[in-house]
Short mmCIF file of C-alpha atoms in Angstrom, two decimals:
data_model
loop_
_atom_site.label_atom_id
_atom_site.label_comp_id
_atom_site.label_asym_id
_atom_site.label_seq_id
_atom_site.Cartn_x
_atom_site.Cartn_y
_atom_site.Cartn_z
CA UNK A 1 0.00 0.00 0.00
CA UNK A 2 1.11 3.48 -1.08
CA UNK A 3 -0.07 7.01 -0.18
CA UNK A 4 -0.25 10.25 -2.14
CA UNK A 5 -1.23 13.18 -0.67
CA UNK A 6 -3.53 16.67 -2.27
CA UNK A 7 -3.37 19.48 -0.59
CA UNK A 8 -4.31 23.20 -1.64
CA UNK A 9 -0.60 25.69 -1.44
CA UNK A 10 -1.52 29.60 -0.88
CA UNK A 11 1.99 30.70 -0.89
CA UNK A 12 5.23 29.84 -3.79
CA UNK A 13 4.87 29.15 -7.46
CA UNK A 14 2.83 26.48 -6.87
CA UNK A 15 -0.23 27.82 -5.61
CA UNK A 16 -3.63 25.87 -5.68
CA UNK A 17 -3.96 22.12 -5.45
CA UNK A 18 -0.44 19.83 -5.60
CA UNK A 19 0.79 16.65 -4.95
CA UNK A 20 2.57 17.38 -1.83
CA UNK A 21 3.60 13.81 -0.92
CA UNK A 22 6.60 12.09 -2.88
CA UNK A 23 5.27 10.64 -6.16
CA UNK A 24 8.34 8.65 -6.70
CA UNK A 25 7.85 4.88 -8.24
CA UNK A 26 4.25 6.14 -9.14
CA UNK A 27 3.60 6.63 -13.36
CA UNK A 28 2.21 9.28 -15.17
CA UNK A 29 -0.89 7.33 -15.88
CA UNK A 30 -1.63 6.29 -11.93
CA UNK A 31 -1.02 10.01 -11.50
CA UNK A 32 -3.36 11.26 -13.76
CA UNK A 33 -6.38 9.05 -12.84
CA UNK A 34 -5.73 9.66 -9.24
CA UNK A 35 -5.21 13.83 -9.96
CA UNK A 36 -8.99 13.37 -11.93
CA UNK A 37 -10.90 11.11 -9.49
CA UNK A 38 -9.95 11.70 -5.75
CA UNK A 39 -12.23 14.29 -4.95
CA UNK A 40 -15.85 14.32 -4.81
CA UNK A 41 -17.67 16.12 -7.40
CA UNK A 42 -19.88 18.83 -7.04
CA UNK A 43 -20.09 22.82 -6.46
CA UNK A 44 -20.85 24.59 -2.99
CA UNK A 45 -18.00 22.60 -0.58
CA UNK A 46 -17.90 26.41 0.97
CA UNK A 47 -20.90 25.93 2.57
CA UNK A 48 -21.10 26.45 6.27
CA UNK A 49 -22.76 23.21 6.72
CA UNK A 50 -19.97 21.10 5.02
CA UNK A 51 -17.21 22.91 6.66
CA UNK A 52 -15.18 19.67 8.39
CA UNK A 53 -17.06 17.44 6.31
CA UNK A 54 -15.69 13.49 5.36
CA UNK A 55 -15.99 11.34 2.06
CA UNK A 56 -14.55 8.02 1.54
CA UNK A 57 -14.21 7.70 -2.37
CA UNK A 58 -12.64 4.71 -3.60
CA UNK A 59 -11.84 4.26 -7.65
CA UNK A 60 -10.29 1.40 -10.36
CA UNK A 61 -6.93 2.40 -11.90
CA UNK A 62 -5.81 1.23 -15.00
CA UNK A 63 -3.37 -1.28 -13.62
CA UNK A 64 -5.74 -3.22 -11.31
CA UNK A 65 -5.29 -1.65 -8.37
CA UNK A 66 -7.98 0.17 -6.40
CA UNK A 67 -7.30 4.03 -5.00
CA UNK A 68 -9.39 4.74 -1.69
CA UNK A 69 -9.46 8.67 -1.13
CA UNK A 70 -10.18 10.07 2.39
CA UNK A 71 -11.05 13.62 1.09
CA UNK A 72 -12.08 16.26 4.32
CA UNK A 73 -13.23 19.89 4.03
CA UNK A 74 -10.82 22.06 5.88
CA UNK A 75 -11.43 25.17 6.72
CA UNK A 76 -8.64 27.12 4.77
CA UNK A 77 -10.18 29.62 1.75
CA UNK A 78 -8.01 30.71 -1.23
CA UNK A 79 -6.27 33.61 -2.42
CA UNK A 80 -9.92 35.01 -2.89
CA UNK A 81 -11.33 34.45 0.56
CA UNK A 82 -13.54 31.13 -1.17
CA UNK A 83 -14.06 28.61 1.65
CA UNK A 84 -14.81 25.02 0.14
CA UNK A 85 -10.65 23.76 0.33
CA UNK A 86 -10.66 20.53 0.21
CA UNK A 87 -7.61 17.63 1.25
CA UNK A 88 -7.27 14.47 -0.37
CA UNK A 89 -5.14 11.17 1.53
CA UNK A 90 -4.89 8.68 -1.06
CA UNK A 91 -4.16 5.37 -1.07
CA UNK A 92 -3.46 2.67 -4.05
CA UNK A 93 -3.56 -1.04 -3.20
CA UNK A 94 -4.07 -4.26 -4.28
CA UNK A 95 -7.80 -5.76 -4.25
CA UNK A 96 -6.42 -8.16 -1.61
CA UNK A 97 -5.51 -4.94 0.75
CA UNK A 98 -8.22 -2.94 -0.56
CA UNK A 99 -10.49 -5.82 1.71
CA UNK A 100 -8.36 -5.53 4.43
CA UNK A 101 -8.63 -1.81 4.77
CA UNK A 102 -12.05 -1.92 4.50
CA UNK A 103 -12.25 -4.10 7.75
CA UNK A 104 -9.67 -2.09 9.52
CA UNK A 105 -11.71 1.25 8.77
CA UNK A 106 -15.04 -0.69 9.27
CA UNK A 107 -13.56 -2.27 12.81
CA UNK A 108 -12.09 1.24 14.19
CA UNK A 109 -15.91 3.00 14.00
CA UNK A 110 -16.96 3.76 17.38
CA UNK A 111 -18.97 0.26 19.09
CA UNK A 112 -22.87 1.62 19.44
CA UNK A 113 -22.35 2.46 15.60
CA UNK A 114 -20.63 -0.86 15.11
CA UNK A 115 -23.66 -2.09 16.94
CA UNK A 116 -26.19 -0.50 14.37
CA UNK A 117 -24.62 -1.16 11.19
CA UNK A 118 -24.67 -4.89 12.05
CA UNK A 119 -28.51 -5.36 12.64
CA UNK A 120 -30.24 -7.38 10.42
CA UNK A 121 -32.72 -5.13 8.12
CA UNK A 122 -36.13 -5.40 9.31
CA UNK A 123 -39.01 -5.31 6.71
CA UNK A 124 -39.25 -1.77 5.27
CA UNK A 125 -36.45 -1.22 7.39
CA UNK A 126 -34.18 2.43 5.88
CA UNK A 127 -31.00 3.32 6.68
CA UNK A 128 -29.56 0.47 4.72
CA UNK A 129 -27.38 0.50 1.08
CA UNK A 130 -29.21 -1.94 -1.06
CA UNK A 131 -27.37 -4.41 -3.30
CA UNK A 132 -25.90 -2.20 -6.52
CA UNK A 133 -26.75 -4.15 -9.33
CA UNK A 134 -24.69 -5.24 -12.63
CA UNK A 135 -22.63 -1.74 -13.91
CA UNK A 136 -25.56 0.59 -13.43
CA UNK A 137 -24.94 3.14 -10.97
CA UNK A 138 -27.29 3.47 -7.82
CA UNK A 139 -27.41 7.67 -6.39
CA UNK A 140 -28.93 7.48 -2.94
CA UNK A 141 -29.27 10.76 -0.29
CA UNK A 142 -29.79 11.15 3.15
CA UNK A 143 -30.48 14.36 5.38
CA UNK A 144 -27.14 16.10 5.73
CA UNK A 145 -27.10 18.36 9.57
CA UNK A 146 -23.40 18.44 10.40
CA UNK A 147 -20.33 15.67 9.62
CA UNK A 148 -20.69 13.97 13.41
CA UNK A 149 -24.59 12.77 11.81
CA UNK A 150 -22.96 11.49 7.87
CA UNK A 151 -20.32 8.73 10.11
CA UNK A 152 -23.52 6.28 9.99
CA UNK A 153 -23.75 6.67 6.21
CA UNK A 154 -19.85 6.64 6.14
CA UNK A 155 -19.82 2.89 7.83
CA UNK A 156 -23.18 1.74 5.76
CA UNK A 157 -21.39 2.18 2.63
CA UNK A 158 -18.15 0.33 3.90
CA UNK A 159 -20.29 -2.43 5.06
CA UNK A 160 -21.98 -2.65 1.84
CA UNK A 161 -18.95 -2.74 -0.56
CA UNK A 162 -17.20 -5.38 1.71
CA UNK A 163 -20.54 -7.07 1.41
CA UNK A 164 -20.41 -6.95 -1.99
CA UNK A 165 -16.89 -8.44 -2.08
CA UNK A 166 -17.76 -11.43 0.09
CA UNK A 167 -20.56 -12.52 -2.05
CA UNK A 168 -20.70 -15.48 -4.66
CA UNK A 169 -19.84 -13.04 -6.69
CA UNK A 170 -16.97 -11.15 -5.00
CA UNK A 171 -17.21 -7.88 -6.95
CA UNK A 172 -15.82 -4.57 -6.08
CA UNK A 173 -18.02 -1.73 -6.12
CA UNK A 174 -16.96 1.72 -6.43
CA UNK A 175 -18.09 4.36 -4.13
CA UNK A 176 -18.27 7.74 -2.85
CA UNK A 177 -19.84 8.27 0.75
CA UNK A 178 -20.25 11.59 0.14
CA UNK A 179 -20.49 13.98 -3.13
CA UNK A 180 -22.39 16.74 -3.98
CA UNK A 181 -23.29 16.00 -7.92
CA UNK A 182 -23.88 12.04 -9.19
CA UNK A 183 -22.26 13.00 -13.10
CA UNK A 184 -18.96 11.58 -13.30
CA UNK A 185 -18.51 10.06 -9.71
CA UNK A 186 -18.61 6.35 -8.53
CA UNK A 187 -20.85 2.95 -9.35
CA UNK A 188 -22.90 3.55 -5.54
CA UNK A 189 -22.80 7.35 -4.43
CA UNK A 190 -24.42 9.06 -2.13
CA UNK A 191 -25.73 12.67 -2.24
CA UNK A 192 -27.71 15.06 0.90
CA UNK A 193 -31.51 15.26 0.39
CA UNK A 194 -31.32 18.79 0.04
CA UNK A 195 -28.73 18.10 -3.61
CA UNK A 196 -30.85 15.07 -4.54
CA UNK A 197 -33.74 17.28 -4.22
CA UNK A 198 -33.10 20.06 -6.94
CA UNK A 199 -32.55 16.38 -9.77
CA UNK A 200 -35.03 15.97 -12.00
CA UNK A 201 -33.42 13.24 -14.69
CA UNK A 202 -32.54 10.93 -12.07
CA UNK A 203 -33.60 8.71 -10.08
CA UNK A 204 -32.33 9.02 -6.27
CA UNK A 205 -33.51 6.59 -3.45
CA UNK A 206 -33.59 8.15 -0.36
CA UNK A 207 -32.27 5.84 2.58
#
């Protein structure tokens, strides 16, 4: 497992977002698909509400290996005074570790949400990711308050792609915990109500 790192620089010739971690023994291709898919998509990160906010985004490369971003909304603004700066901790690994860091991230949530992700879905029951079928992608969206109330969410999706991987089937599904526009992002994403709410050529299940 290897880690690059995206970070926004106000100050030097470099200003605006960089690779500030060493990308030695990483190609121009692995580069460029990680530079293009780490963060979330979307406009309005500056919002007051998503100030400190957390998405998990994890993507294919080219070579087989899978890239899981942990993306967070700081609370820097630009040259401009634009809030909405976003950092990006990537890391590229095998399928094989790509499991096992699922488990370790899914293991280190705190124990009453540990508890809740783990109940068996009752009938009708929300607050659970269904099954993403074949290629198509699935948008879902939940209320978004504050980033303490998205962790649930956060753990539901890790559950559900490490569910997916221990099937009969043993697929890995792409995902993005938390984005702010469906077009161009992951296989399962998942948007707040009050994004989903303003789509009208999609459809979005609420959970």
């Amino acid at each position: 497992m290897r880690q690059l790192t995206i970070e926004y620089l106000l100050d030097g010739h470099r200003r605006g977002y960089n690779f500030t971690s060493s990308t030695q023994g990483f190609n121009d291709d692995t580069l460029k698909s990680v530079w293009r898919s780490a963060m979330p998509r979307g406009q309005g990160w500056g919002a007051e509400v998503y100030k400190g906010a957390h998405s998990l985004k994890s993507f294919r490369l080219a070579d087989g290996r899978i890239a899981l971003s942990d993306v967070t909304v700081t609370d820097m603004r630009d040259e401009s005074g634009r809030a909405g700066i976003r950092r990006a901790e990537v890391k590229v690994m095998q399928p094989g570790e790509y499991a096992d860091h699922l488990n370790v991230l899914l293991r280190a949530y705190p124990t009453p949400l540990q508890t809740e992700i783990q109940r068996k879905p009752g009938f009708l029951e929300r607050k659970r990711i269904p099954r993403v079928k074949g290629e198509k992608q699935m948008i879902l969206s939940h209320p978004y308050i504050h980033a303490q109330n998205w962790i649930l969410i956060e753990a539901l999706v890790v559950k559900a792609a490490l569910d997916e991987m221990s099937g009969w089937a043993g697929r890995i599904v792409p995902f993005t915990t938390l984005a702010l526009d469906y077009r161009e992002e992951s296989q399962l994403v998942i948007l707040p109500e009050a994004k989903a709410r303003t789509l009208t050529d999609v459809y979005v299940m609420g959970i």
